[in-house]
XYZ file of C-alpha atoms in Angstrom:
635
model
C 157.280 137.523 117.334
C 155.171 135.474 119.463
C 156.118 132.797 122.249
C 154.698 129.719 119.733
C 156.474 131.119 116.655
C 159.803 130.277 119.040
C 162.898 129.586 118.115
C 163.528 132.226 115.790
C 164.159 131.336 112.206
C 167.720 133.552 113.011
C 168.327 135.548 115.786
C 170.677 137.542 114.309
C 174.177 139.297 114.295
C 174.616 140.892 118.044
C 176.509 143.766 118.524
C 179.214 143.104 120.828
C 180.767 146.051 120.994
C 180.010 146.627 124.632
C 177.274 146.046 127.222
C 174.992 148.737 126.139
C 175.119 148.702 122.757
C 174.360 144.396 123.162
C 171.074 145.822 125.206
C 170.353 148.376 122.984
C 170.588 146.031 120.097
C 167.951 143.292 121.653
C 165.501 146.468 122.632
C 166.138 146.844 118.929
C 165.128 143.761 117.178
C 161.741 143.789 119.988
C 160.231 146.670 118.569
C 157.474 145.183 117.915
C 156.860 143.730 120.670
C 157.763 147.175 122.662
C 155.649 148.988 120.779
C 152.547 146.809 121.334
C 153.374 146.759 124.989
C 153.852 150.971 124.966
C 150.451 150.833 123.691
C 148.540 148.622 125.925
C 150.312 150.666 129.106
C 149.504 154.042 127.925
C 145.638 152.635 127.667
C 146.063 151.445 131.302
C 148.358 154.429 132.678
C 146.030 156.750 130.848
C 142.799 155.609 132.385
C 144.331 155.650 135.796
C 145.388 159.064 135.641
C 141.871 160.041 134.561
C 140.146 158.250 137.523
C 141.447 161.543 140.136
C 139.193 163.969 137.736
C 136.812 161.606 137.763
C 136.666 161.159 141.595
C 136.784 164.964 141.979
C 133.677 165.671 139.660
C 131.879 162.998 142.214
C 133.012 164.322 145.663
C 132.033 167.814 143.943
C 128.568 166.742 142.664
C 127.906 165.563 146.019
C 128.941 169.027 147.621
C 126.614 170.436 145.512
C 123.915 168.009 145.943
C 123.936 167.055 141.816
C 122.616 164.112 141.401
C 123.082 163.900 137.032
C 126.523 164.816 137.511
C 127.137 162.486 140.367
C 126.076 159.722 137.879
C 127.574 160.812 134.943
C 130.859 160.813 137.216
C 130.018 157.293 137.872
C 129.523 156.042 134.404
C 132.964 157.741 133.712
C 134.495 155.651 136.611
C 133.138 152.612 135.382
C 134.283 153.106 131.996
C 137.705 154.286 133.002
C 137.687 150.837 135.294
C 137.435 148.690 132.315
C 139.745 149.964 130.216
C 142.497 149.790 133.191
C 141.483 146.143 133.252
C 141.890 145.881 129.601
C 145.232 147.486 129.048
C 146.756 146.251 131.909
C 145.646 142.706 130.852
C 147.249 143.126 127.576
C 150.035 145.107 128.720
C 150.867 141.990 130.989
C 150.540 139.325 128.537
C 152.344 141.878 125.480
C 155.526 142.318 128.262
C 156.059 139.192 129.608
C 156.250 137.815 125.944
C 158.769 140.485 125.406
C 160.911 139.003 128.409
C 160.231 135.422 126.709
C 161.327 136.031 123.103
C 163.920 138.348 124.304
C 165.520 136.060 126.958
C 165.044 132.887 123.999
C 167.061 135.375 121.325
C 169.628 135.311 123.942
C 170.169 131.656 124.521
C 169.970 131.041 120.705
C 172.871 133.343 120.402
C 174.647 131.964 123.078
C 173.856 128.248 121.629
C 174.484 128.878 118.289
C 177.918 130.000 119.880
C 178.669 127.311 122.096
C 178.336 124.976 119.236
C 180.514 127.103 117.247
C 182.944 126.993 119.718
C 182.749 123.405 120.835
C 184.901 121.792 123.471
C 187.286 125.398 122.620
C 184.720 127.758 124.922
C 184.876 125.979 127.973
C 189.157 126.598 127.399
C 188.547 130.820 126.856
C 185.856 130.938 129.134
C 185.180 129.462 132.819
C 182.342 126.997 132.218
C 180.492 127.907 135.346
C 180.492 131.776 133.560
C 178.817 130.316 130.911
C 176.300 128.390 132.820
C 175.752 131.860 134.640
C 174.912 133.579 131.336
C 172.837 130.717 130.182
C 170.322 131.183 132.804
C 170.470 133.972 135.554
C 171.872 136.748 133.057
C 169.945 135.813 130.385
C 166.856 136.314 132.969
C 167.989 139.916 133.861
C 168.667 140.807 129.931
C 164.492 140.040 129.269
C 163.950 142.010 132.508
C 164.904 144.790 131.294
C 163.631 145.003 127.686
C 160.151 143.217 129.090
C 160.729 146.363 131.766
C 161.412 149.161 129.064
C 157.836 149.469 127.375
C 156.394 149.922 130.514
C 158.706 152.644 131.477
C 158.245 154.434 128.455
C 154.424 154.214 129.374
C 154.965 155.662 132.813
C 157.137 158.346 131.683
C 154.550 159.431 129.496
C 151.617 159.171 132.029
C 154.054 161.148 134.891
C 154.787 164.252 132.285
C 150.864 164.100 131.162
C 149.426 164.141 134.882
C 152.263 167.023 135.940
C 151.433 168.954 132.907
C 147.307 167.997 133.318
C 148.104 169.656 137.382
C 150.062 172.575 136.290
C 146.808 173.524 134.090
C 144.041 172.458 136.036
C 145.903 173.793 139.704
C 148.828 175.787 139.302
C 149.304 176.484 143.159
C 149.185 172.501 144.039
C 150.758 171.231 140.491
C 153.757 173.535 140.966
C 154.329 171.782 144.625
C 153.835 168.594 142.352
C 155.780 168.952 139.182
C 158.611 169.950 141.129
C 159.013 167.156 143.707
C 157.702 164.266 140.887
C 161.631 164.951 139.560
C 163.091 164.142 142.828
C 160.979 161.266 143.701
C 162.338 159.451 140.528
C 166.013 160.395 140.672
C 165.897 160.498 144.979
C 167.136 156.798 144.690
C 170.166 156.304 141.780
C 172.957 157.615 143.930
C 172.121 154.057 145.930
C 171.922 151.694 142.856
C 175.212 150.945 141.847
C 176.631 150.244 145.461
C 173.512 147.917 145.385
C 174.131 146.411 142.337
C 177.848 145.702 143.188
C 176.841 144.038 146.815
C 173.915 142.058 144.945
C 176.636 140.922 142.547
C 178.988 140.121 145.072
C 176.338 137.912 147.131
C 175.719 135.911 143.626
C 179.357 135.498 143.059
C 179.767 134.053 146.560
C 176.391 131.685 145.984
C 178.387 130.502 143.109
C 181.445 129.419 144.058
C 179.657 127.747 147.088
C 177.569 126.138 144.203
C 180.348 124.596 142.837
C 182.296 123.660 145.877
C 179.078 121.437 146.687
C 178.732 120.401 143.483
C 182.515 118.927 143.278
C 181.742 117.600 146.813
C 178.996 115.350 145.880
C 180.947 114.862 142.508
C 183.979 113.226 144.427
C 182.118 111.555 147.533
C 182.950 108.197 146.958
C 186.624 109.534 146.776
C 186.449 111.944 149.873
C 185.138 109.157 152.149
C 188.135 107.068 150.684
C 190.893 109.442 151.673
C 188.579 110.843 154.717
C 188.181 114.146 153.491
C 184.557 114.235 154.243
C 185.115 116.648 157.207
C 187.471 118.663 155.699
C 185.127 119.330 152.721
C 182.086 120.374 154.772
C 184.065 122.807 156.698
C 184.809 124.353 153.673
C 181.392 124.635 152.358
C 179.996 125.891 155.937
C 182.729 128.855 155.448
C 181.801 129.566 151.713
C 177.651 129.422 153.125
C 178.327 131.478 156.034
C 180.307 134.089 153.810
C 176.909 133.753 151.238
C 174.645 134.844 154.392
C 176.876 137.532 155.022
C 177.083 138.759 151.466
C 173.313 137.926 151.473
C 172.411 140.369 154.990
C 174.721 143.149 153.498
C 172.959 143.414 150.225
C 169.150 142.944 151.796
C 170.441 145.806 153.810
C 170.949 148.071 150.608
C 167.842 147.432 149.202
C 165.380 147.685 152.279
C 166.616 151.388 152.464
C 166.123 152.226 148.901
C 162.429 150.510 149.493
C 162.474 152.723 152.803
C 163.338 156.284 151.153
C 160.734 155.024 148.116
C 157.825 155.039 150.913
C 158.977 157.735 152.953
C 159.788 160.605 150.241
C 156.045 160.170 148.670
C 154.773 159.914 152.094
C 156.204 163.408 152.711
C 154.932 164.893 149.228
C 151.029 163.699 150.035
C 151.490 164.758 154.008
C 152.802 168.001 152.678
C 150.242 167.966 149.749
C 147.191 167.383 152.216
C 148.418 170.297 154.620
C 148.976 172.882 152.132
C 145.958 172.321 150.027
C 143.872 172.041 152.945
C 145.042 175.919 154.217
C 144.202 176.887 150.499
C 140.835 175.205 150.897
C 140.083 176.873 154.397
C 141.119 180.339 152.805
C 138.158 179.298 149.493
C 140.995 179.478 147.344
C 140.053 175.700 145.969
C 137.503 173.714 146.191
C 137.085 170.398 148.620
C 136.485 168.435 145.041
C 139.942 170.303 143.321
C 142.263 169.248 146.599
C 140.514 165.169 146.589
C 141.588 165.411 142.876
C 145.158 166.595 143.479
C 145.606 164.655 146.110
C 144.179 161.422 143.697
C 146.461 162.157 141.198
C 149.461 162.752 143.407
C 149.013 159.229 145.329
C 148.266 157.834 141.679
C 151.485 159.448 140.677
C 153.104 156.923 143.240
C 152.240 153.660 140.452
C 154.114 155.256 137.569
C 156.686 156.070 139.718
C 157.456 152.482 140.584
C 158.262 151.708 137.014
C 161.446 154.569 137.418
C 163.177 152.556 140.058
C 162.495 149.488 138.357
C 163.852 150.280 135.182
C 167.204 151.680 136.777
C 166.826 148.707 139.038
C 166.780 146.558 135.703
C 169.303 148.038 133.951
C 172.215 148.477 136.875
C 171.486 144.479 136.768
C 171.273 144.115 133.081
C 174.068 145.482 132.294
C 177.106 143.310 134.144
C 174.931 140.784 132.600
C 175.320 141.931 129.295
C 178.910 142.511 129.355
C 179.085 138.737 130.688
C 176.994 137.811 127.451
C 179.298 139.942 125.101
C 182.168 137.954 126.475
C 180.843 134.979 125.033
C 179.507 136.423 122.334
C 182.357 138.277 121.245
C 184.783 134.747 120.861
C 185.535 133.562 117.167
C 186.217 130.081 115.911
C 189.144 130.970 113.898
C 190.334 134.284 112.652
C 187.605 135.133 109.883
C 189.194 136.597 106.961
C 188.501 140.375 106.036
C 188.729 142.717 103.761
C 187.706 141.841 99.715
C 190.585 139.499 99.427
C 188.708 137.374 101.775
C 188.115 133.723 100.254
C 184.996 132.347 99.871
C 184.298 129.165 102.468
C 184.334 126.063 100.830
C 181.087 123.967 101.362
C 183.004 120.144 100.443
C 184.531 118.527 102.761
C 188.139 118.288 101.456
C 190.169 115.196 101.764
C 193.913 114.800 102.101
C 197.032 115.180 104.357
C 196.416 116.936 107.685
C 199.389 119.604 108.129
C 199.740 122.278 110.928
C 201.689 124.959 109.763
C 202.803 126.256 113.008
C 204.722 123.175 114.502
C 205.467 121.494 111.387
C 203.036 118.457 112.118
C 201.424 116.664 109.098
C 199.702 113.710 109.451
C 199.205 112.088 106.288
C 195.849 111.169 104.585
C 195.040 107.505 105.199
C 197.652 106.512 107.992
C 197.493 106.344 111.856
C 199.918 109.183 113.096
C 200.792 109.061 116.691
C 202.299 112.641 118.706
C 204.068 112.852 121.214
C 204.018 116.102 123.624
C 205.982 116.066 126.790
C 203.862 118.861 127.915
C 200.071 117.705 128.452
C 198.790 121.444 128.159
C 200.705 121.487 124.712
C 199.292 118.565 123.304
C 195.715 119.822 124.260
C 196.157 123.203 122.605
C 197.526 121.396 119.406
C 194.551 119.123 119.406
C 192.072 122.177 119.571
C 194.447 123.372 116.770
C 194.203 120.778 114.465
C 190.134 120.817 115.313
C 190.129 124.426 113.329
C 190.185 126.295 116.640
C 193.194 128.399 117.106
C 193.450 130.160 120.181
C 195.059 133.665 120.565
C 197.561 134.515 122.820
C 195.996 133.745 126.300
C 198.247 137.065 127.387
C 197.281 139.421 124.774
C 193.715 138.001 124.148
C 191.410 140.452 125.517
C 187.911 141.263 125.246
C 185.431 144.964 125.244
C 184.799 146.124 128.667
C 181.453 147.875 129.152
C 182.208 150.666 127.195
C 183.514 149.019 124.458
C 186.818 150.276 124.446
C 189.449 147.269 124.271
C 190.856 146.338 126.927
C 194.488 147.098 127.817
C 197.022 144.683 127.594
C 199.390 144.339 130.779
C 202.107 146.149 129.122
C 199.744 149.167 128.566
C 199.337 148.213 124.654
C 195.751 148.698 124.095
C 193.757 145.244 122.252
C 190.740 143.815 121.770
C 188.946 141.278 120.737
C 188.056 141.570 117.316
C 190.688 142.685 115.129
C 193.625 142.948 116.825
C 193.170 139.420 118.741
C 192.274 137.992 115.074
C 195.765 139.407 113.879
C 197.886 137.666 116.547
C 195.817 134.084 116.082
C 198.357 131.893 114.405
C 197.877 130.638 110.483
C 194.564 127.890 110.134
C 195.583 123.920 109.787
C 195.103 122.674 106.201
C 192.958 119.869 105.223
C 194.221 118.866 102.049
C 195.742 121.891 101.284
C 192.719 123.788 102.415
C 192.625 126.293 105.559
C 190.159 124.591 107.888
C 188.893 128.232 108.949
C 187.813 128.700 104.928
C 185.134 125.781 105.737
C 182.053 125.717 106.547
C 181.025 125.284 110.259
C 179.490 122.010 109.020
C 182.021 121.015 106.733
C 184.909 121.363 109.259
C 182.860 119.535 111.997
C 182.809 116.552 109.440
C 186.479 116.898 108.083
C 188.035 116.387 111.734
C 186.865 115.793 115.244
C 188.641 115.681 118.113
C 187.816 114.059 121.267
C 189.315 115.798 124.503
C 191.187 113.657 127.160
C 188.347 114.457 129.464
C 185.291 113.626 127.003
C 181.827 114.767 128.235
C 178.715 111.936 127.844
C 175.621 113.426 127.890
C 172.656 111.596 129.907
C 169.787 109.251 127.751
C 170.395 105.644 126.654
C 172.918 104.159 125.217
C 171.549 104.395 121.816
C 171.054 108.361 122.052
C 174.257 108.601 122.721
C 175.900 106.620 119.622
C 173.174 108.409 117.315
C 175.599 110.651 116.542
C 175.771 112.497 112.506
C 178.025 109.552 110.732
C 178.843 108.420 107.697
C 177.340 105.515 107.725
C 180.496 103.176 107.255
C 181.032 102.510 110.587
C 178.386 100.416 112.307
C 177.657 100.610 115.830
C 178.683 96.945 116.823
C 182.204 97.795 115.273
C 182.825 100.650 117.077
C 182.169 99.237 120.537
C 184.284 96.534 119.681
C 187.378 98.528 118.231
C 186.747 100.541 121.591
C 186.933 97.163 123.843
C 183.191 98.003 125.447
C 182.453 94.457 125.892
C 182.459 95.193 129.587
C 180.843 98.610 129.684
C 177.860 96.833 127.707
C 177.592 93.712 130.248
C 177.046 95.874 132.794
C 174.921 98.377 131.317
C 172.684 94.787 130.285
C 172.485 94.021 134.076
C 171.233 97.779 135.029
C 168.724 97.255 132.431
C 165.241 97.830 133.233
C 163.855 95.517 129.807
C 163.209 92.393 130.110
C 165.677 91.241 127.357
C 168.695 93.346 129.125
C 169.225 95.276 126.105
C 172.023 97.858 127.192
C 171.252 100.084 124.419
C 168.187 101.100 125.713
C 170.016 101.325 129.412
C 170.090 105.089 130.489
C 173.048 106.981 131.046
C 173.527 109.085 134.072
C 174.236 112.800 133.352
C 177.959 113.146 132.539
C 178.302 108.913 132.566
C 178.762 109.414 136.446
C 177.097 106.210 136.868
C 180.215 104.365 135.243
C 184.434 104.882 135.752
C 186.604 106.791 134.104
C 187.610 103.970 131.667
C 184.151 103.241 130.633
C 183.371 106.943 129.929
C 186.481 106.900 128.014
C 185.959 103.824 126.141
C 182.204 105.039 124.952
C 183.318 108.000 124.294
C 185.862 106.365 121.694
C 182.952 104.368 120.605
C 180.904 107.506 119.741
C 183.685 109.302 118.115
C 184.877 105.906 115.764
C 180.996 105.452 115.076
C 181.397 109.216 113.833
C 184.035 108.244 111.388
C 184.895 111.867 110.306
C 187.955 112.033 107.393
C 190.572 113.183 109.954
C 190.118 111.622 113.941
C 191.703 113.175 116.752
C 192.436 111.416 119.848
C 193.796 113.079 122.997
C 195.309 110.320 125.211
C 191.926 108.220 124.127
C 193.301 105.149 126.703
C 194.871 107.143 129.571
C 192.438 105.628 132.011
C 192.493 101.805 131.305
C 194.602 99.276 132.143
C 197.571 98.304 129.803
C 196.267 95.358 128.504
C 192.852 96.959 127.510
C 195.212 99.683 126.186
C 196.897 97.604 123.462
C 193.572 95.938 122.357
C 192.107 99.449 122.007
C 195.016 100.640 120.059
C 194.883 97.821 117.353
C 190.994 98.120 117.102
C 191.726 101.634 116.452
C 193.958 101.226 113.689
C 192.076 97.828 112.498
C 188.936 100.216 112.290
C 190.331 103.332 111.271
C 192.389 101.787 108.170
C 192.932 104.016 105.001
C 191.569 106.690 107.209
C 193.135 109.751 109.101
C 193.870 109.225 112.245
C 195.940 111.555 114.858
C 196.274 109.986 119.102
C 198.034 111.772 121.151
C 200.162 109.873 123.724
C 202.962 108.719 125.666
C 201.930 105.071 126.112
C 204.657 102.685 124.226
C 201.790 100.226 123.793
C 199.605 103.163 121.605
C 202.811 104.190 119.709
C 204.416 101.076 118.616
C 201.431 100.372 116.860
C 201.298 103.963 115.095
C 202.225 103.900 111.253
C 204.371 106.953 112.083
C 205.037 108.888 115.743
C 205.824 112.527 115.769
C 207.591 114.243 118.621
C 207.016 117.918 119.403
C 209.253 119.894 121.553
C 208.285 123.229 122.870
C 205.852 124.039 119.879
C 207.678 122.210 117.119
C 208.207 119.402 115.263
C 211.691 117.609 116.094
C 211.534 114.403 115.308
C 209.870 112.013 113.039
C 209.762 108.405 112.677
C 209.133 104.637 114.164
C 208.819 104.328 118.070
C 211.726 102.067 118.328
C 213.523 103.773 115.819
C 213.274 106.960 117.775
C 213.772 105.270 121.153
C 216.882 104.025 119.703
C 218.127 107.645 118.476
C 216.066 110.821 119.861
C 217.219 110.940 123.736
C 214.276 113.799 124.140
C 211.955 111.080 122.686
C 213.100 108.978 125.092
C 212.866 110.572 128.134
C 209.231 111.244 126.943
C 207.901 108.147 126.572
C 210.377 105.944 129.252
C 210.047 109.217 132.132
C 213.560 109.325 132.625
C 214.683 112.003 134.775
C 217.224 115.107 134.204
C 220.005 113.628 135.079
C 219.452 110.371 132.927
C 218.952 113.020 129.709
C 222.097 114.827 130.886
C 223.745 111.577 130.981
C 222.466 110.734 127.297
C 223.535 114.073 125.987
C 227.217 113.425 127.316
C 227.813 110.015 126.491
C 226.053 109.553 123.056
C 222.421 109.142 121.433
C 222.124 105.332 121.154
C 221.821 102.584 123.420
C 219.831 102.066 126.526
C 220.615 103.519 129.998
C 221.849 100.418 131.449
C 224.463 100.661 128.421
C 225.212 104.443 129.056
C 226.007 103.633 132.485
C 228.119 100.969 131.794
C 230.728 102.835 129.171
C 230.720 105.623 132.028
């Protein structure tokens, strides 16, 4: 694989089993690439080592005044130059496109995950971990397979110079072979406390990150409530700690670059004495110790590539694990076994039925829900999106050894199998398990738009060029969504002459605009989208009441004969519902018309009115009908 043949067609099925076996399965699929790179660095490692003999046939044929082997020793030099130039060249260029394709395997993975996953990763997994794997780990995962072909290169050059010493001078190779060893190995005892305060620092940098990050993010609201001051004194604590963090860990690593200077200093010092004694005694020559001594100084290159590879894999490997995490989370439980069904490639049509609560929203009508618990509603709205979550408390993942984790009851899981059994039974789409589908085909049978929607940055066009089916025009949309507003203003930031908002660019994350206007085109984006089932989680939550009823009947104007599931507590929203569904604690209790329910469900009620505990109490003692002003007065 080569950087311009990039992306790859299909990076392929990871094995996230553990760390290790993730690294040892990207070293894997680069063998290739490794072995082109092994190549080109024994060329260059090999040449090096054969410039000491080379040297020591010169200093010799000078001691003996021989002028034809003084030049022959010369052309050898020369020749041995070029080919170091050459293979290190190409053992450059083969590596660092071993880091590239390696590293861009990675992100595939992780993309082709994250839009797997959808708006359900960022709920399993911290989204600032997955920024962190996106970029930083997937850095240290190419360091280490671009660092791999050029250990195995040095490990071949140290055992063929040690061996080449033994034979050509046992009484200085011995003193060599035996300390080469100990230089290499001198230095792992201090790698994993490095690792860990190197890790520690990054964590530290992070969290900083992101307190300075929200800080900027909610200026205009810290200067408002004047917690400006307050703020900064936090982020001069979490900065200080990073310098700390920072000092500690530069600490660690200056005195594994100190004992990686001073223990070869020691072996050529103690080289150079002892082989000079043997050369005052005429037991060598002066042109056997300059050769020794060459090789043992070149020894000092190879050696490098030891303590970088350990270097590269004590980082790799957290990084890994991190990657595996992702990696390692499912959609839906995938069936198993031969029994499994095959996944359906239409897109099925019908009523929309959740077989864990009980809620079915049926095929062409607008079904309002009703959650008294906001985390509830969200989790049902990933559910009905054909992501079902496991048990947050028994959901577990492989730690670095690939063992599954244990639960906090000692019960061992993991997260494969066992996390697959507990995940509840899939949503049906017309009778048909939503996890059965396609990726493709469930993406276009039912979207769901969070409470919180995301709008990426580019113009206002980019960002309603969404897949569609084509029934839905764009003008439509923005008008069931009430964005008569959003565009006026987006016309008067326009930089065209004509004040076209469409072509007005959006700010990364719509910061540029309020809450109600992200909402709003958000709406606009998902109704242009017109999937067969729509899912709406408190779409008007941040607009004013009267824009809330117009967006409600454009919704159900535009969405007619179609699917359509909002969650909410607004009376405005529900009144206008064909049917409103209240679920209590994970279940379906109550189904009907708003005021029909207002009239006769007291936990309905004190839903969508906020009563308090006493006014329910009150309701349960005195009857289910009537207002509170009528419960009060029979009492």
């Amino acid at each position: 694989m080569q950087i311009r043949d990039l992306p790859y067609p299909d990076p392929g099925d990871p094995d996230v089993r553990s760390g290790p076996r993730f690294l040892l399965w990207v070293g894997r699929n680069q063998l290739r690439g490794q072995l082109a790179s092994l190549s080109w660095g024994l060329l260059h490692q090999c040449a090096l080592a054969g410039l000491p003999p080379a040297v020591g046939l010169a200093v010799q044929a000078v001691v003996d005044r021989s002028g034809s082997r003084l030049a022959w020793s010369g052309g050898l030099i020369a020749v041995l130059g070029v080919l170091m130039a050459v293979g290190d060249t190409m053992l450059h260029r083969t590596a660092v496109t071993n880091w590239i394709t390696a590293a861009a395997r990675v992100q595939q993975l992780l993309a082709r995950k994250t839009a797997e996953l959808g708006s359900a990763l960022t709920r399993r997994v911290a989204a600032g971990e997955v920024i962190a794997v996106s970029t930083a780990d997937v850095e240290k995962i190419g360091w280490f397979v671009e660092a791999l072909s050029r250990f195995a290169a040095a490990a071949a050059t140290l055992v063929l110079i040690c061996v080449g010493l033994l034979l050509y001078l046992p009484s200085l190779g011995i003193l060599v072979a035996v300390s080469v060893p100990l230089l290499a190995l001198a230095v792992l005892p201090l790698l994993p406390r490095a690792t860990r305060r190197a890790d520690l620092q990054r964590e530290k940098a992070g969290k900083a990150t992101e307190l300075a990050s929200d800080t900027v993010a909610g200026l205009r609201v810290l200067r408002g409530i004047g917690g400006e001051e307050l703020f900064l004194g936090r982020y001069r604590r979490a900065s200080q700690e990073v310098r700390e963090a920072a000092v500690r860990s530069a600490r660690m690593w200056s005195l594994i670059s100190a004992i990686q200077v001073l223990l070869p200093g020691v072996l050529l010092i103690s080289l150079v004495v002892y082989g000079a004694m043997l050369a005052r005694d005429g037991r060598i020559e002066v042109g056997q110790l300059v050769t020794v001594y060459s090789a043992a100084a070149l020894l000092l290159y190879p050696l490098r590539h030891v303590e970088e590879i350990a270097m590269a894999y004590s980082f790799s490997r957290p990084s890994a694990q991190r990657a595996v995490r992702v990696l390692s989370l499912h959609r839906t439980a995938q069936p198993s076994g031969n029994d499994a069904a095959p996944a359906a490639d239409a897109a099925p049509t019908g009523d929309l039925y959740d077989p864990v609560t009980g809620l079915m929203a049926p095929a062409g009508l607008f079904t309002a829900v009703v959650c008294g618990d906001p985390d509830e509603a969200g989790r049902l709205a990933e559910r009905l999106g054909g992501h079902a979550r496991t048990d947050p408390d028994t959901d577990t993942a492989p730690d670095e050894d690939g063992r599954a984790a244990e639960t906090e009851d000692g019960a061992p899981g993991s997260a494969g199998g066992d996390a697959a059994a507990r995940t509840a039974p899939s949503v049906l789409l017309g009778g048909v398990p939503l996890d059965e589908l396609t990726l493709d085909s469930a993406r276009t049978s039912v979207l769901v738009q969070d409470k919180d929607p995301v709008l990426l940055s580019g113009t206002l066009r980019e960002l309603l060029d969404v897949p569609s089916s084509g029934r839905v025009r764009t003008e439509e949309a923005l008008a069931a969504a009430q964005c008569g507003d959003v565009l006026d203003s987006l016309a008067q930031a326009s930089l065209t002459t004509d004040g076209d908002p469409m072509t007005t660019r959006i700010t990364e994350r719509g910061r540029s605009l309020s809450g109600g206007q992200r909402q709003r085109l958000a709406l606009a984006r998902s109704l242009v989208a017109d999937p067969e089932a729509l899912v709406l989680d408190e779409p008007t939550s941040a607009v004013d009441s009267h824009t809330e009823a117009l967006v409600a009947a454009g919704i159900k104007a535009l969405r007619q004969g179609r699917t359509t599931v909002a969650f909410a507590s607004s009376p405005l929203l529900l009144d206008l519902a064909d049917r409103v569904v209240l679920v209590h604690r994970g279940t379906v209790v109550a189904v009907g018309g708003h005021r029909e329910l207002l009239r006769t469900d007291p936990r309905y009620r004190a839903v969508v009115t906020r009563e308090t505990d006493d006014e329910i109490e009150a309701l349960a003692s005195c009857g289910t009908t009537g207002t509170i002003e009528e419960i009060e007065e029979r009492a």
